[in-house]
PDB file of C-alpha atoms in Angstrom:
ATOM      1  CA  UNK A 856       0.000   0.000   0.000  1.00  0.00           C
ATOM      2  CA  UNK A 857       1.432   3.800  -0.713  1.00  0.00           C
ATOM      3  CA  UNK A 858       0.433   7.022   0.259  1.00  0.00           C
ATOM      4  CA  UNK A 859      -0.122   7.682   3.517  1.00  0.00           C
ATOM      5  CA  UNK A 860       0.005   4.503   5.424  1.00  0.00           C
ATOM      6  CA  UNK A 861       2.990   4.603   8.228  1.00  0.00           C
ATOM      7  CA  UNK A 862       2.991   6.386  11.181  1.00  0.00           C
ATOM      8  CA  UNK A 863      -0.551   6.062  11.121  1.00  0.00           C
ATOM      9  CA  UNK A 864      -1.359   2.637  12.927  1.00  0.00           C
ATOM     10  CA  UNK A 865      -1.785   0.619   9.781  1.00  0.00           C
ATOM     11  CA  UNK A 866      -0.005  -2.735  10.452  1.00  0.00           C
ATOM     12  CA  UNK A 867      -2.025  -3.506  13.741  1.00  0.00           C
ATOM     13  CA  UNK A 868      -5.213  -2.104  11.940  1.00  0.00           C
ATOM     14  CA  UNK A 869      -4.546  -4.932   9.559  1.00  0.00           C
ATOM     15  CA  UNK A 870      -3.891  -7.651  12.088  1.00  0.00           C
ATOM     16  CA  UNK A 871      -7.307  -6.560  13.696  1.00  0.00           C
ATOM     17  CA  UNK A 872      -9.000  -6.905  10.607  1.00  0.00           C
ATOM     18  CA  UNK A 873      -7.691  -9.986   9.745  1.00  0.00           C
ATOM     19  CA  UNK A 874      -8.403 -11.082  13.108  1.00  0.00           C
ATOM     20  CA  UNK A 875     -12.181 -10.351  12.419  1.00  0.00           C
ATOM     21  CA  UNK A 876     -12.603 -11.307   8.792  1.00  0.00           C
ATOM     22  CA  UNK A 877     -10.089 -14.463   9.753  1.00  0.00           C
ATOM     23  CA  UNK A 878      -7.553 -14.391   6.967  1.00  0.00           C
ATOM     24  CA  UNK A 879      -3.901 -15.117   8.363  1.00  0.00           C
ATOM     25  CA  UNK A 880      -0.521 -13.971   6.927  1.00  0.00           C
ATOM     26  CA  UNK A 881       1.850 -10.291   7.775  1.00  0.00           C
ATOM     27  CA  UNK A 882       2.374  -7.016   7.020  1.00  0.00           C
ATOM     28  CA  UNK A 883       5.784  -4.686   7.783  1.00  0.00           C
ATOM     29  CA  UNK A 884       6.281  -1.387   7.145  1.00  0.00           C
ATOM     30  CA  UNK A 885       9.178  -0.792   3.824  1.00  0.00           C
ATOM     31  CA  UNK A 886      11.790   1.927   4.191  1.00  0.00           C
ATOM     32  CA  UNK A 887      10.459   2.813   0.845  1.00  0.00           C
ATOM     33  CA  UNK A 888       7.368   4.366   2.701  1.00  0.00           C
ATOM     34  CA  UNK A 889       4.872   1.521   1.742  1.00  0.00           C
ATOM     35  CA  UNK A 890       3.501  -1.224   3.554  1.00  0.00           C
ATOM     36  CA  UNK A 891       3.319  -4.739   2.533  1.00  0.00           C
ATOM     37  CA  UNK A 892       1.074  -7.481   3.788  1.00  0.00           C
ATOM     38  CA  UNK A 893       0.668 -11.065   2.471  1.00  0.00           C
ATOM     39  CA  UNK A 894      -3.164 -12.336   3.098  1.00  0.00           C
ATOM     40  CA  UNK A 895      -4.286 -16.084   3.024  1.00  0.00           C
ATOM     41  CA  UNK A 896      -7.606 -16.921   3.109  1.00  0.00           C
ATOM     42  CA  UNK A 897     -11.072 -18.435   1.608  1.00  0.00           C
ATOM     43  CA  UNK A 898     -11.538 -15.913  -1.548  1.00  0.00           C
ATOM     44  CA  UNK A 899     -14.336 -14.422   0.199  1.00  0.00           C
ATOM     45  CA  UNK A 900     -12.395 -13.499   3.443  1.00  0.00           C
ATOM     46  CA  UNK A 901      -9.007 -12.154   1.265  1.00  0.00           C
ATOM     47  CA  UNK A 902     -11.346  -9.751  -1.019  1.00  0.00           C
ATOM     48  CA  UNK A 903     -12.609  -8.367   2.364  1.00  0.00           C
ATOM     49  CA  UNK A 904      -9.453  -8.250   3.685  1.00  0.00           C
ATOM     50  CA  UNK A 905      -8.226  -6.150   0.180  1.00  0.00           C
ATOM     51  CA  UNK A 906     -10.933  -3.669   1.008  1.00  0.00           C
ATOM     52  CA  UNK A 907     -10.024  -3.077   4.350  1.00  0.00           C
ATOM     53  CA  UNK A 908      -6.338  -2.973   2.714  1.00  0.00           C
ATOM     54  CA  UNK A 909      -7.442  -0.149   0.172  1.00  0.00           C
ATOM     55  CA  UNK A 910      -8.483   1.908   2.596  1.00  0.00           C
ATOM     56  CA  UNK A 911      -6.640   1.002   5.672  1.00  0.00           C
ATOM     57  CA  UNK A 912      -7.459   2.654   9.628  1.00  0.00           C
ATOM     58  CA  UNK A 913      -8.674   6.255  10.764  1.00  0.00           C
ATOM     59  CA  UNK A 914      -5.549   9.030   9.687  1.00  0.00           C
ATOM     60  CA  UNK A 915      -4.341   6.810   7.013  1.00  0.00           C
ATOM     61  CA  UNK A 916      -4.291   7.877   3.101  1.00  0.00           C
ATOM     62  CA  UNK A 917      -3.895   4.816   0.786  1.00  0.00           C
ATOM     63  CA  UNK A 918      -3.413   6.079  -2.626  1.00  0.00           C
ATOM     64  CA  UNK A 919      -2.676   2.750  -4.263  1.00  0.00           C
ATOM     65  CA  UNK A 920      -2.550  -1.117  -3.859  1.00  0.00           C
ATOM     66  CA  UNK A 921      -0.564  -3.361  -6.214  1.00  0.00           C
ATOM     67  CA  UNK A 922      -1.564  -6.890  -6.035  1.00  0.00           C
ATOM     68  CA  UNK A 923       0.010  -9.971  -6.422  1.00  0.00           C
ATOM     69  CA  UNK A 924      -0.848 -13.357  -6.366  1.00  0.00           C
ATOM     70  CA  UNK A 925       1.418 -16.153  -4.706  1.00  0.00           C
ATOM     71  CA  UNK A 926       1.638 -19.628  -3.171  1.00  0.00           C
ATOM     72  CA  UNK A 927      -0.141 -19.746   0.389  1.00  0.00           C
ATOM     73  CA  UNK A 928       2.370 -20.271   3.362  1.00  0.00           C
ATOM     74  CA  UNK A 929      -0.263 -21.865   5.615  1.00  0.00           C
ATOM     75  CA  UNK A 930       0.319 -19.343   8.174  1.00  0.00           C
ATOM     76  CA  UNK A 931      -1.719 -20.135  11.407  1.00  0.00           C
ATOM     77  CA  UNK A 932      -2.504 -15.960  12.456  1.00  0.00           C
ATOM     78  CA  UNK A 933      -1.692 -12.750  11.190  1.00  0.00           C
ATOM     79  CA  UNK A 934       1.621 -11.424  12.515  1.00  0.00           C
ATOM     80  CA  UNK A 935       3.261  -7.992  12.012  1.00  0.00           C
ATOM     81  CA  UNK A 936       6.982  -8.352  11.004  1.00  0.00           C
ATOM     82  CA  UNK A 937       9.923  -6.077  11.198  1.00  0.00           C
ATOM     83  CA  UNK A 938      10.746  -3.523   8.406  1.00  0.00           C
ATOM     84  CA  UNK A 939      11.913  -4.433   5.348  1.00  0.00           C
TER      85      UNK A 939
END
């Protein structure tokens, strides 16, 4: 996600969504600014979760979401990782 999405609560917005729409994976802040989350999921549940994504918590400013698809990683929870 770009724009503005650090500084702004965005990572542990996204693990309580995830939490509540119960999709598992990560997101971590980039030094580039952005913030990148993986999401696994029924299709349903991810598509929620990439709304949520788009628009992110109160005081953030998401200007743009690239997605890509890739192999799940059968994570058990959604966990915030370091910076990248």
């Amino acid at each position: 996600m770009a724009g503005d999405v650090q500084g702004v609560g965005f990572r542990w917005g996204a693990r309580e969504a995830a939490q509540r729409l119960g999709v598992t994976g990560w997101a971590r802040n980039r030094r580039d600014g952005t913030v990148e989350a993986e999401v696994e999921g029924e299709p349903e549940q991810v598509e929620r979760m990439l709304d949520w994504l788009r628009t992110g918590p109160p005081g953030a400013g998401v200007e743009s979401v690239t997605i890509t698809e890739a192999e799940p990683l059968g994570d058990d929870a959604f966990r915030i990782h370091e910076t990248a």
